[in-house]
XYZ file of C-alpha atoms in Angstrom:
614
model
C 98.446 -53.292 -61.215
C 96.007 -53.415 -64.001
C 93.524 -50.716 -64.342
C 90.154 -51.634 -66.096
C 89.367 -49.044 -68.803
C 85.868 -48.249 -68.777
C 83.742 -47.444 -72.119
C 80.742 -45.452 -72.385
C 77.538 -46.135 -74.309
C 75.959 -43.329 -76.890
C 72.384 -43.726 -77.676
C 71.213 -41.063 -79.955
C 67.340 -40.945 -80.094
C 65.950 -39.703 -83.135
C 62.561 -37.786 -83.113
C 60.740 -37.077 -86.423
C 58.741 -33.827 -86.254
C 55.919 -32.403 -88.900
C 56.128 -28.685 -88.520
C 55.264 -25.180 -90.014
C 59.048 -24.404 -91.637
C 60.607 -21.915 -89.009
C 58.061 -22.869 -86.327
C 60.353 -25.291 -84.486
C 62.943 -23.632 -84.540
C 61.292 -20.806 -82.465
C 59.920 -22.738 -80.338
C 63.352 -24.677 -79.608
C 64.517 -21.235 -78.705
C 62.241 -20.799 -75.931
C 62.689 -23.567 -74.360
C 66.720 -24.952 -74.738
C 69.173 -23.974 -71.803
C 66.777 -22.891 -68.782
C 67.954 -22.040 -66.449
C 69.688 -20.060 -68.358
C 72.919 -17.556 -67.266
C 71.035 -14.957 -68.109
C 67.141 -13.428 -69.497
C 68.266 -10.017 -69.863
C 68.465 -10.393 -73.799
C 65.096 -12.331 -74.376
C 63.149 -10.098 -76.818
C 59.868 -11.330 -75.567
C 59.923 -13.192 -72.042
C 56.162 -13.422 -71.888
C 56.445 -15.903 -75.095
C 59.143 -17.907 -73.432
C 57.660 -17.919 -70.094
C 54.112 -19.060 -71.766
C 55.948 -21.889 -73.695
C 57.654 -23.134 -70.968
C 55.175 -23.409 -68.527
C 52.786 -25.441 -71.450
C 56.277 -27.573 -72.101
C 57.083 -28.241 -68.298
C 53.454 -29.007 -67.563
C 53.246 -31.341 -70.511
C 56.014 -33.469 -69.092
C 55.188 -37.216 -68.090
C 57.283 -37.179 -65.562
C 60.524 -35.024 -63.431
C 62.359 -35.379 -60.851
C 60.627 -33.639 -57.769
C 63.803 -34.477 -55.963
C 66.721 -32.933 -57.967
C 64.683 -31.193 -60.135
C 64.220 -27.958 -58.330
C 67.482 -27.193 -56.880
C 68.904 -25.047 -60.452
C 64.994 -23.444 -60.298
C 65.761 -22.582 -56.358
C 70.068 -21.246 -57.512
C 67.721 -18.560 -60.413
C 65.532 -17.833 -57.325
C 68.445 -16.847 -55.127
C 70.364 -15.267 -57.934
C 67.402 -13.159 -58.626
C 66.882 -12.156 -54.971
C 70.662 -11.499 -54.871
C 70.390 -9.245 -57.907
C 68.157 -6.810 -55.610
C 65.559 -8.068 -57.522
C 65.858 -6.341 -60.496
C 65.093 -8.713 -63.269
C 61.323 -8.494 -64.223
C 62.182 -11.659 -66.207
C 63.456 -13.699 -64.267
C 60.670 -13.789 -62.324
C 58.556 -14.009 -64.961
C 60.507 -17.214 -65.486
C 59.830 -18.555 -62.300
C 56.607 -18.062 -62.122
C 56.489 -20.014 -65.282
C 58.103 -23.162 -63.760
C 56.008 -23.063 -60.870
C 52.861 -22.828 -62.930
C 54.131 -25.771 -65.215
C 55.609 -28.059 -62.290
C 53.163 -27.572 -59.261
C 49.564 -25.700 -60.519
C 49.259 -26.860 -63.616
C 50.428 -29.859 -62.798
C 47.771 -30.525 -60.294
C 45.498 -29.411 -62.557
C 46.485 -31.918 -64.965
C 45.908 -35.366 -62.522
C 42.895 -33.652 -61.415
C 41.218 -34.420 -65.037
C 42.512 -37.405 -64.251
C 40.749 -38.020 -61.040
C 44.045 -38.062 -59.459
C 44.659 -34.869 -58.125
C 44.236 -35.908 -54.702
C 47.192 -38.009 -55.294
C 50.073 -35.505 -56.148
C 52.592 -34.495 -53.059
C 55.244 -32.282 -52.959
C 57.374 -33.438 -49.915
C 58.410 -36.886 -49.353
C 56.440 -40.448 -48.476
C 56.758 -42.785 -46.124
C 54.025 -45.300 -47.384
C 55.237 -48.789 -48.638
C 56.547 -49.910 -52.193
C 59.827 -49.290 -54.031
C 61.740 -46.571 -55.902
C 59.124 -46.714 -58.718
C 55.634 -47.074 -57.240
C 54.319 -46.851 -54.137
C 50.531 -47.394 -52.268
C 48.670 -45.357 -50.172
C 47.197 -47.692 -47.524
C 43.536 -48.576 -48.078
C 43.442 -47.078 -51.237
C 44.037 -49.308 -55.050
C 45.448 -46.447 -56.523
C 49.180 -46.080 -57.295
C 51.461 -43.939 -56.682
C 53.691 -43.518 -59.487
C 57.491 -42.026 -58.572
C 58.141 -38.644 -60.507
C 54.574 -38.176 -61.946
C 52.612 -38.050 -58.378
C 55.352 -36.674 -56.344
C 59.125 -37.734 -55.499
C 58.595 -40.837 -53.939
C 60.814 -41.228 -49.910
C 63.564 -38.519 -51.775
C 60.834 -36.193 -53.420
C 60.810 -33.637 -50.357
C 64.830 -33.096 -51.278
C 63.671 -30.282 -53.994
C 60.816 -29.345 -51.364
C 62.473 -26.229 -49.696
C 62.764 -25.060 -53.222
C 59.425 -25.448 -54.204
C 58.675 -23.765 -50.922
C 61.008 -20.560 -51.291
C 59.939 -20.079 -54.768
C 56.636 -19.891 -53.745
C 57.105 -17.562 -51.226
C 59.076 -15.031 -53.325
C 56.121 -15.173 -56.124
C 53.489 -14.706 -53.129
C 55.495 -11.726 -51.664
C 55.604 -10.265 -55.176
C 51.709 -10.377 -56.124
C 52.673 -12.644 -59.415
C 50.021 -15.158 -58.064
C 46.408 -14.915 -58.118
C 44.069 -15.720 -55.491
C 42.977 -18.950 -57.335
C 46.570 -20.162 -57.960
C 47.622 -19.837 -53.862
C 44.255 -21.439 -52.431
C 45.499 -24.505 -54.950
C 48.933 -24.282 -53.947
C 47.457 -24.569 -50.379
C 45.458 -27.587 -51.355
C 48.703 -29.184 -52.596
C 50.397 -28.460 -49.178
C 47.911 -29.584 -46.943
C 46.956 -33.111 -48.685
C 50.822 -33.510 -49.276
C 51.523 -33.315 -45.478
C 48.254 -35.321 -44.463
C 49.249 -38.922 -42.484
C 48.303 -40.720 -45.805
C 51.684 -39.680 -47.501
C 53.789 -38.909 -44.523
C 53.873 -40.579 -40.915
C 56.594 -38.416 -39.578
C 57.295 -41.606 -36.908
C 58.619 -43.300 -39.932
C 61.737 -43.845 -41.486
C 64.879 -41.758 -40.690
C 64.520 -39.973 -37.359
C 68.396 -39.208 -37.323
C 70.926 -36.979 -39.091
C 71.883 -37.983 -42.033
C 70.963 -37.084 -46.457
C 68.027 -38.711 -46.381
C 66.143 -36.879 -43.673
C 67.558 -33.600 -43.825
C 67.488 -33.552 -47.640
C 63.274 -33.680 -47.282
C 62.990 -31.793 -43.835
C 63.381 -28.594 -45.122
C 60.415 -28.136 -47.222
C 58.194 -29.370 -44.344
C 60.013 -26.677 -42.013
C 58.930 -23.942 -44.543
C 55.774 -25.434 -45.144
C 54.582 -25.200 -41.395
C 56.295 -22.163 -41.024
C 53.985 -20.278 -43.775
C 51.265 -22.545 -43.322
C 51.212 -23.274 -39.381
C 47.356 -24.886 -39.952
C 48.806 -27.282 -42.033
C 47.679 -31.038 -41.346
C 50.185 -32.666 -38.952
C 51.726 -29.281 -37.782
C 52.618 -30.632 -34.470
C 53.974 -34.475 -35.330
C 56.007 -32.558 -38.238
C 57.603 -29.571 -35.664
C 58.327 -32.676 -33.193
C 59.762 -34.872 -36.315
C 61.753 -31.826 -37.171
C 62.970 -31.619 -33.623
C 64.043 -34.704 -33.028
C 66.354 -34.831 -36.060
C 67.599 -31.690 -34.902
C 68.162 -32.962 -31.586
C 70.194 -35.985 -32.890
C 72.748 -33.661 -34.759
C 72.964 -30.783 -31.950
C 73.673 -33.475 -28.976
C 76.471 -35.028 -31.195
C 77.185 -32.156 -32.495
C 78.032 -32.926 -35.857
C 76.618 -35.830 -38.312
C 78.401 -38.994 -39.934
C 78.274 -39.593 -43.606
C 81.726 -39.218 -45.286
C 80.823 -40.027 -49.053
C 80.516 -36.066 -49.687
C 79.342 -36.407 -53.303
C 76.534 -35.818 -53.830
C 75.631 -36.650 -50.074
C 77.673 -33.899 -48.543
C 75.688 -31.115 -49.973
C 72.523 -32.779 -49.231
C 72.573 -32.829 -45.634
C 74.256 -29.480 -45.444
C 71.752 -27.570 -47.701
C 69.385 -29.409 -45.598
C 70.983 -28.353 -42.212
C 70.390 -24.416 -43.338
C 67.171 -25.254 -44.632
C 65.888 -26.364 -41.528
C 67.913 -23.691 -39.489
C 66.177 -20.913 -41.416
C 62.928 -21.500 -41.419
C 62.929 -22.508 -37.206
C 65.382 -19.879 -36.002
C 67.683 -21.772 -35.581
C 69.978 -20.110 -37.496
C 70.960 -17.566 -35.111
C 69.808 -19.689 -31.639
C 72.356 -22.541 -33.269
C 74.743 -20.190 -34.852
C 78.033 -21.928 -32.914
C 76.827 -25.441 -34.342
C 76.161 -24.573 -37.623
C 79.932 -22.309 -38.167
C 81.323 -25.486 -36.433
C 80.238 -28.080 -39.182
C 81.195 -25.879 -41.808
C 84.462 -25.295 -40.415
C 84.913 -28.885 -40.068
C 84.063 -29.289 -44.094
C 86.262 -26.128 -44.720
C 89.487 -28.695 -43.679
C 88.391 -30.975 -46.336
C 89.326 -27.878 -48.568
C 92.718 -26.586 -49.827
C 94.376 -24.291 -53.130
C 95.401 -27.487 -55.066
C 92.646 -26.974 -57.937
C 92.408 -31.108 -57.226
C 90.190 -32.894 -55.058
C 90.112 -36.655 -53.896
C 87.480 -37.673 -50.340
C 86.997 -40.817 -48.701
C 84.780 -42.962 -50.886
C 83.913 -40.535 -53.030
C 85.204 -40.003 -56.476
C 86.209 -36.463 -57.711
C 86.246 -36.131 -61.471
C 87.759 -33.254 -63.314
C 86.025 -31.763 -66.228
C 87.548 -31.552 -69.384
C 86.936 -28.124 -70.448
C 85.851 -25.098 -67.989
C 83.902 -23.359 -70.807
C 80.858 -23.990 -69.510
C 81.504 -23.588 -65.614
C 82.579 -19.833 -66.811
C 79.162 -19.337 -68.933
C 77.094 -20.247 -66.153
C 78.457 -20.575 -62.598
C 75.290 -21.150 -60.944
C 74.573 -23.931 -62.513
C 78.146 -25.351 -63.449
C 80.740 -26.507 -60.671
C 84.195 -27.105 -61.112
C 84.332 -31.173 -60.816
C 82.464 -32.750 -62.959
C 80.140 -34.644 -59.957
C 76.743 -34.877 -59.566
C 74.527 -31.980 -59.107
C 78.160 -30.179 -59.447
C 76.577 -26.650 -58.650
C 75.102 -27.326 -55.256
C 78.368 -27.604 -52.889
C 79.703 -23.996 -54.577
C 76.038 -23.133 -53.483
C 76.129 -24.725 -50.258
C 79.432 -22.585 -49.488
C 78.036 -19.470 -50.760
C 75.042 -19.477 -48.353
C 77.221 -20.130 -45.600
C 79.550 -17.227 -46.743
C 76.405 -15.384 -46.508
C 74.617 -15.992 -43.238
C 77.993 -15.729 -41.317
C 79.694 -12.711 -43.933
C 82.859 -15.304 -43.663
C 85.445 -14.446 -46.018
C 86.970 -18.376 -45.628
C 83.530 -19.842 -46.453
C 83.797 -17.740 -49.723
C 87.488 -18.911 -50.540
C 85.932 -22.488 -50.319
C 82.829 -21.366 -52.662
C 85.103 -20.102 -54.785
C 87.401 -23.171 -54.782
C 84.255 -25.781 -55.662
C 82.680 -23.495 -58.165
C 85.948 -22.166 -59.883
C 88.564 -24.041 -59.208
C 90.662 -21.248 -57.629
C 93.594 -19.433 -58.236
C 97.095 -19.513 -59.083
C 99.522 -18.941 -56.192
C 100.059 -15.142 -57.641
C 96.451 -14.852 -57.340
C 96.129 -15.128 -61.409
C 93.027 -16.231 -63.720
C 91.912 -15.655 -67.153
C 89.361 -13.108 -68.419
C 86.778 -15.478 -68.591
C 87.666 -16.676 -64.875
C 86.762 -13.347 -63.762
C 84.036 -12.628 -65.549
C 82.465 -16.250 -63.850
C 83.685 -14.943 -60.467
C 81.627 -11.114 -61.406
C 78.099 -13.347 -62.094
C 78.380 -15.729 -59.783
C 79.648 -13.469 -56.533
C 78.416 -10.118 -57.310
C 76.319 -9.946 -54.240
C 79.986 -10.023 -52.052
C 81.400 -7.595 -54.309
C 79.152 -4.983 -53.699
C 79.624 -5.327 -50.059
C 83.255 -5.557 -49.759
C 83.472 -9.172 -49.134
C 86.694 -10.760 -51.059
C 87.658 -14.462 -49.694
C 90.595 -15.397 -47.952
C 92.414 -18.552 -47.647
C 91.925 -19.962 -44.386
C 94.886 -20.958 -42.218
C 95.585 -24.517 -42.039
C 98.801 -26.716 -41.457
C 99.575 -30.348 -40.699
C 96.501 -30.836 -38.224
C 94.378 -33.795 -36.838
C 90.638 -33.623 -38.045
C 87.640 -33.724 -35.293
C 84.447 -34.900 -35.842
C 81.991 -33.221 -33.715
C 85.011 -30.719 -32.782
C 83.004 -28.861 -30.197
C 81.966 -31.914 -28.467
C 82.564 -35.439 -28.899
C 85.947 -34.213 -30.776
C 86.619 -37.909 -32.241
C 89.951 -38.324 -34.432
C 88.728 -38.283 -37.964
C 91.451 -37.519 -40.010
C 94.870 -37.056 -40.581
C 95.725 -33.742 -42.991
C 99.252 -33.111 -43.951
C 100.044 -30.036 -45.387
C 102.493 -26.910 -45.095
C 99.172 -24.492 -45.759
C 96.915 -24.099 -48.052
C 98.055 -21.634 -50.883
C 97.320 -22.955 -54.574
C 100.336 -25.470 -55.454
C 100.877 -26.780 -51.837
C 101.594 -30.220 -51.275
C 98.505 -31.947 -49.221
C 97.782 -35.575 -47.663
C 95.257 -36.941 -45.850
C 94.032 -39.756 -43.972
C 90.888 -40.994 -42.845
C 90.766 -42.557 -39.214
C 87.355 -42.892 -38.411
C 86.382 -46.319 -37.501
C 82.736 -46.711 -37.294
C 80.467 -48.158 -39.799
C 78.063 -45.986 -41.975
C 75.243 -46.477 -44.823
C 77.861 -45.059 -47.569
C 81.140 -46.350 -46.169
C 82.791 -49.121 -44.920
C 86.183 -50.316 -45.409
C 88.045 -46.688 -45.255
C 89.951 -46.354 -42.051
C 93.350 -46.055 -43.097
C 93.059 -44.688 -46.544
C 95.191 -42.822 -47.403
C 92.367 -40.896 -49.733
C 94.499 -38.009 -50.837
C 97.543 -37.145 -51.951
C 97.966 -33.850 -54.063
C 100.969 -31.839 -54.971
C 101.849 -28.916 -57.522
C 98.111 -28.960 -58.670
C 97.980 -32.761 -59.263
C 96.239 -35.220 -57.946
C 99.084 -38.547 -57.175
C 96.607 -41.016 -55.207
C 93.311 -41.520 -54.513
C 91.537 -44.270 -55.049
C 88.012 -43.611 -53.398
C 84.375 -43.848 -55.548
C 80.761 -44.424 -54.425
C 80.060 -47.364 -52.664
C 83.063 -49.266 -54.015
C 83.572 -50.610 -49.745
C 79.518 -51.368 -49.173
C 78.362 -55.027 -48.982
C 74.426 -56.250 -49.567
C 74.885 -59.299 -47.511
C 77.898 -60.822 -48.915
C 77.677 -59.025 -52.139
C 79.884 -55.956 -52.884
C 77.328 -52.739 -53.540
C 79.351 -51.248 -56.366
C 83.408 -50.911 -56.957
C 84.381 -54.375 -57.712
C 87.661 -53.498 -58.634
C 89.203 -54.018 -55.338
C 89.733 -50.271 -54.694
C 89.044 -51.177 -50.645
C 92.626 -52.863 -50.833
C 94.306 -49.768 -52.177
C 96.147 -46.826 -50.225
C 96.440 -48.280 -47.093
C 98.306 -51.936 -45.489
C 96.660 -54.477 -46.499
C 96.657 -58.099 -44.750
C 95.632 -60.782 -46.373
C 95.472 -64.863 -46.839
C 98.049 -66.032 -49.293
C 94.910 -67.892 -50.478
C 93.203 -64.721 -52.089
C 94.262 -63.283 -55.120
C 95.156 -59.803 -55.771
C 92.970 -57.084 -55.529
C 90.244 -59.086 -54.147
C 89.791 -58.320 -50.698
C 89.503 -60.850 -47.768
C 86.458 -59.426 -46.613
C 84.736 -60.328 -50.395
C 81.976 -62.825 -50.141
C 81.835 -62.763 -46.528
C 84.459 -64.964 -45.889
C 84.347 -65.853 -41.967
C 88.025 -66.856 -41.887
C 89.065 -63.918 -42.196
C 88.664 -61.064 -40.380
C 86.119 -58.037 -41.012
C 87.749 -54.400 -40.675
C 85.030 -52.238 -40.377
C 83.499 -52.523 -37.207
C 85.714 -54.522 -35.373
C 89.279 -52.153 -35.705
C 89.569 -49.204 -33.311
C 91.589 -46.342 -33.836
C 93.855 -45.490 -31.239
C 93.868 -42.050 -30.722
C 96.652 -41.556 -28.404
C 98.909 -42.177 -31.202
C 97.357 -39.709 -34.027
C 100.273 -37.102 -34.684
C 100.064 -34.225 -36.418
C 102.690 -31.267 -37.036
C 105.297 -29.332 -38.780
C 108.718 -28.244 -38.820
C 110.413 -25.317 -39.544
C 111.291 -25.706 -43.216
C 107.195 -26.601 -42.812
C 107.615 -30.104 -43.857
C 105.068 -32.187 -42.222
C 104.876 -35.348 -39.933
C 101.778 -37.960 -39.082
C 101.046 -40.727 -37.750
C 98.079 -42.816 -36.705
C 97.443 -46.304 -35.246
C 94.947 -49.026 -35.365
C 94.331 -52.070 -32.963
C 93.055 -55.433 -33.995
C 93.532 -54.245 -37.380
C 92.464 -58.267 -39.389
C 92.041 -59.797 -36.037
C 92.612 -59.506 -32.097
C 95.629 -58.050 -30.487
C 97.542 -56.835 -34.461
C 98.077 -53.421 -34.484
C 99.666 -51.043 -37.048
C 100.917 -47.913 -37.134
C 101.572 -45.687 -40.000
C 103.881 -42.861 -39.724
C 104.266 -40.369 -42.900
C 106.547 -37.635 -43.607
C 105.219 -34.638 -46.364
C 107.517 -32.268 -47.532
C 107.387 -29.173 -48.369
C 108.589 -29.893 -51.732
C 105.518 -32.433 -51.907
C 107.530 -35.603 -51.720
C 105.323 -38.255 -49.177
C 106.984 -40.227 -47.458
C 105.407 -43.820 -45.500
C 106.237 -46.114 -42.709
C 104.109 -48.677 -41.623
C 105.306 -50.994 -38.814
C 102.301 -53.772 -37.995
C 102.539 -56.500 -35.373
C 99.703 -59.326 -36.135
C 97.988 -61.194 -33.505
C 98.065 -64.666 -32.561
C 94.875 -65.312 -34.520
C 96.517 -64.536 -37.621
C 98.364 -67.228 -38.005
C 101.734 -67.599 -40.741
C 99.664 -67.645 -43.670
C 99.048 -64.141 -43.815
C 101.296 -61.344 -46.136
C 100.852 -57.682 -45.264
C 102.157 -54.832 -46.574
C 101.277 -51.848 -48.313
C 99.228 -51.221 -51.774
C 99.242 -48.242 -53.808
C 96.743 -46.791 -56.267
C 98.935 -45.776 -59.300
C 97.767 -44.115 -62.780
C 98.458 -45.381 -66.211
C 100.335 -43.578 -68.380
C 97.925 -42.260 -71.605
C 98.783 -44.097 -74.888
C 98.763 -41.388 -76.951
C 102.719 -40.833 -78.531
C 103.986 -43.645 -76.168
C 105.187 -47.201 -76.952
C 102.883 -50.483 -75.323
C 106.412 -51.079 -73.568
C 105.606 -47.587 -71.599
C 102.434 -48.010 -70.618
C 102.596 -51.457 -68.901
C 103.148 -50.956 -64.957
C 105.933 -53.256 -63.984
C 107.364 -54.857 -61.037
C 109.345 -52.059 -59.325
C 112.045 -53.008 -56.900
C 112.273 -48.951 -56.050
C 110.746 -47.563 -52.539
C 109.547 -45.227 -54.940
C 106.981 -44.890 -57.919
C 107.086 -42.837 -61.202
C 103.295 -42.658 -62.847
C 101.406 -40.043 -64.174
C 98.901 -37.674 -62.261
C 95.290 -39.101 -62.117
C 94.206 -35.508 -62.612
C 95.383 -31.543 -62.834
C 94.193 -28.261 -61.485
C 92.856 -25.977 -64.344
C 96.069 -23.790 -64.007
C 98.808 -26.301 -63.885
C 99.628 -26.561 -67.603
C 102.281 -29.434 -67.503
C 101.986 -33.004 -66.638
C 103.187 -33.734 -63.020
C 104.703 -37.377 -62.347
């Protein structure tokens, strides 16, 4: 198969400046790099605070929903640090001035001030502008407030504010207008907390936090009571299931699950829900293994590079190169935290590092990143430790509803140890839909051998595919379809009603799902599906891992009557192209293969595997 080689885009802007020789230059000092690794060696903060705050608060617009999270990571690391660095805070105190008072201050001039919020909306409009109802005025997204995502950098905003209140940076003045802000940005004009998500999921746990902390410090706030029963009901819906659905876990994952500690401490909850909370996290610690590679179910995991940066600043670099790449290392570490869990600091480790070698190995610079970025476990005698883990069958909602939701394969997880995994889950969701089946990850000797997942690449808008559109739904699992398509276009493209729609209509047959080792720990799965493309087929896949890493596949499938004879099934796999460079065109093609087995390059390496694994 043919793989389509994307190409990338480069527009430099050029931006003339008239300025005192020198000046610019200083003044390009002060502001480059924030947050920056460190402020210790600023020779005078007050100067870079001051220009800051004038540059931030000058801004036309930011993003009041990702925005704030690398503000909130300096927060924490300065809290962490006992507290110790004047200038740090000095630093935050700058942003908060720049993003929240004076910008308030600014729309005010404007006659607008009564228009900024800080949380989320749930008035009408679209990603860019919004109305308040009864009033002409516009909202505009970024410049007002963060539009139905702007509360997801609210429990930032929030904590930051409460450090610099606790500390006596703020005046008087500046917390009766941060008040102001609060109050109108809660008030029923912005936010009818009946509206809009009242389940578990990004989207409303992303922007509950902030409001948690904001009726927490400010229990007079406007709305109080509809936002404490908005917050409870979301709660509700993840505590009675016991767990929440959304498997595309960048940058979704991290969302929610900052969101679900948000919300846990400011109510309590954290301790009253303590079982719940270890019991997600250990679910999301299976996801997690030594191989330095990563692959998820409909979610693409792209290596960086280089690691230079990730070791310069590991609170705001993570080891894939994914969006908002620092916040699942972050994520980890305050779950490593609130529980003291040596496990859920391996995983931190493993997102924001990459790991290490089987011998336990890094570089200099590795362990200088690990020093900065984990000091606070250090001092306390906290070192991380691989969890146990063999060839296992994942639960959703493993303390209660304890559904079959994926297959892993694997002898352990030490760095270099052969892992696959399946996903059997077989329910629809907003950010995946044709998975069940996948085989989504296949990793051995710190390589990455198949996966063929990215965001939204199985989502439909009516009969239009979301995103993808390379046919990446057919890949890594069986795939049944009418001799009439052509390869990789899926039968379920266009909405074609004469053929059968997966999602939503298979059921996974748990009875069947297999998971286990042997003594020379090779590993054995299998998992089954009924009315997989139409009433009464059913397949079953049955895989062999060894330890060596070598995977193994059997599918047997038995199609229903509905079917008909013009059908062809049989499996599809996601294989890399070899790179051009020092190899003939003759080597790079991909080729009919009579084999039962495949020779291709790695899609991608761990940072300490230092040959290329076929």
């Amino acid at each position: 198969m043919k793989m389509k080689q994307q190409s990338s885009l480069l527009i430099l802007s050029w931006v003339f400046l008239i300025a005192i020789p020198g000046s610019l230059a200083w003044a390009d000092d002060l502001l480059t790099g924030h947050p920056r690794p460190s402020y210790e060696d600023v020779e005078d903060i007050d100067a870079m605070a001051t220009a800051l705050q004038k540059s931030l608060a000058s801004r036309n617009s930011y993003s009041f929903s990702r925005g704030w999270w690398g503000w909130d990571r300096l927060r924490c690391r300065y809290v962490d640090g006992g507290r110790k660095s004047g200038n740090e805070l000095k630093i935050l105190a700058a942003v908060f001035r720049g993003l929240i008072l004076d910008w308030h201050a600014k729309l005010e001039a404007k006659d607008e001030g009564d228009l900024m919020f800080i949380f989320y909306t749930t008035t009408s409009g679209d990603k860019v502008k919004r109305k308040l109802e009864g009033d002409d005025r516009i909202l505009r997204r970024d410049y007002h407030g963060g539009g139905y995502h702007g509360g997801w950098g609210g429990a930032a905003r929030m904590r930051i504010y409460e450090e610099l209140a606790a500390r006596g940076v703020l005046s008087d003045d500046e917390k009766v207008r941060f008040k102001k802000i609060v109050f109108q940005s809660l008030e029923k004009r912005f936010i009818n907390f009946e509206a809009k998500a009242q389940t578990a999921y990004n989207s409303s746990y992303g922007n509950a936090g902030g409001v948690a902390l904001a009726i927490k410090l400010f229990p007079d706030a406007p709305q109080a009571k509809q936002a404490q029963a908005w917050l409870d009901r979301i709660w509700k819906d993840f505590s009675n299931f016991g767990d929440w659905t959304e498997w595309n876990y960048y940058p979704y994952g991290p969302i929610f699950l900052h969101g679900m500690l948000d919300i846990a401490e400011a109510t309590g909850r954290i301790e009253s829900d303590r079982e719940l909370i270890k019991s997600v996290g250990g679910r999301c610690l299976e996801f997690l293994h030594g191989g330095g590679v990563r692959g998820n179910p409909n979610s693409g995991v792209r290596m960086r590079k280089s690691y230079e940066s990730v070791y310069a600043d590991p609170w705001n670099y993570g080891y894939y190169d994914v969006e908002q790449s620092a916040r699942d290392g972050h994520f980890w570490y305050r779950m490593a935290q609130h529980f003291e869990d040596r496990e859920f600091l391996w995983a931190a480790e493993q997102v924001t590092l990459g790991g290490r070698t089987a011998r336990g190995n890094a570089s200099d610079e590795y362990w200088s990143a690990y020093k900065k970025r984990f000091g606070w476990f250090s001092e306390r005698d906290i070192l991380p430790e691989i969890p146990r883990g063999t060839a296992s069958i994942g639960l959703l909602s493993p303390e209660k509803q304890k559904i079959h939701e994926r297959i892993f394969l694997r002898p352990g997880r030490l760095p270099g140890d052969p892992t696959a995994a399946f996903f059997l889950y077989d329910k629809k969701d907003r950010h995946l839909d044709n998975d069940s089946g996948h085989l989504y990850e296949y990793i051995a000797h710190g390589a990455k051998l198949l996966h063929s997942s990215g965001k939204y690449n199985n989502v439909y808008s009516g009969t239009d595919l979301r995103g993808g559109g390379v046919g990446e739904e057919s890949l890594d699992l069986l795939l049944v379809m009418h001799q009439r398509h052509q390869f990789p276009i899926h039968p379920d493209r266009k909405g074609d009603e004469r053929d059968f729609m997966r999602r939503g209509s298979i059921k996974n047959l748990a009875a069947f799902s297999r998971a286990e080792n042997n003594d020379a720990e090779d590993s054995f799965g299998q998992y089954a599906f009924q009315d997989y493309y139409g009433p009464g087929s059913r397949w079953i896949r049955r895989s062999v891992l060894t330890r060596e890493g070598i995977l193994v596949v059997a599918d047997h499938y038995v199609g229903g009557e509905g079917l008909g004879e013009d059908y062809v099934a049989g499996p599809v796999w996601h294989l890399a192209v070899s790179e051009k460079s020092g190899e003939s065109s003759d080597a790079i093609k991909i080729v009919e293969q009579k084999e039962n087995w495949f020779d291709a390059p790695a899609f991608a390496h761990a940072w300490w595997q230092g040959e290329k694994v076929r």
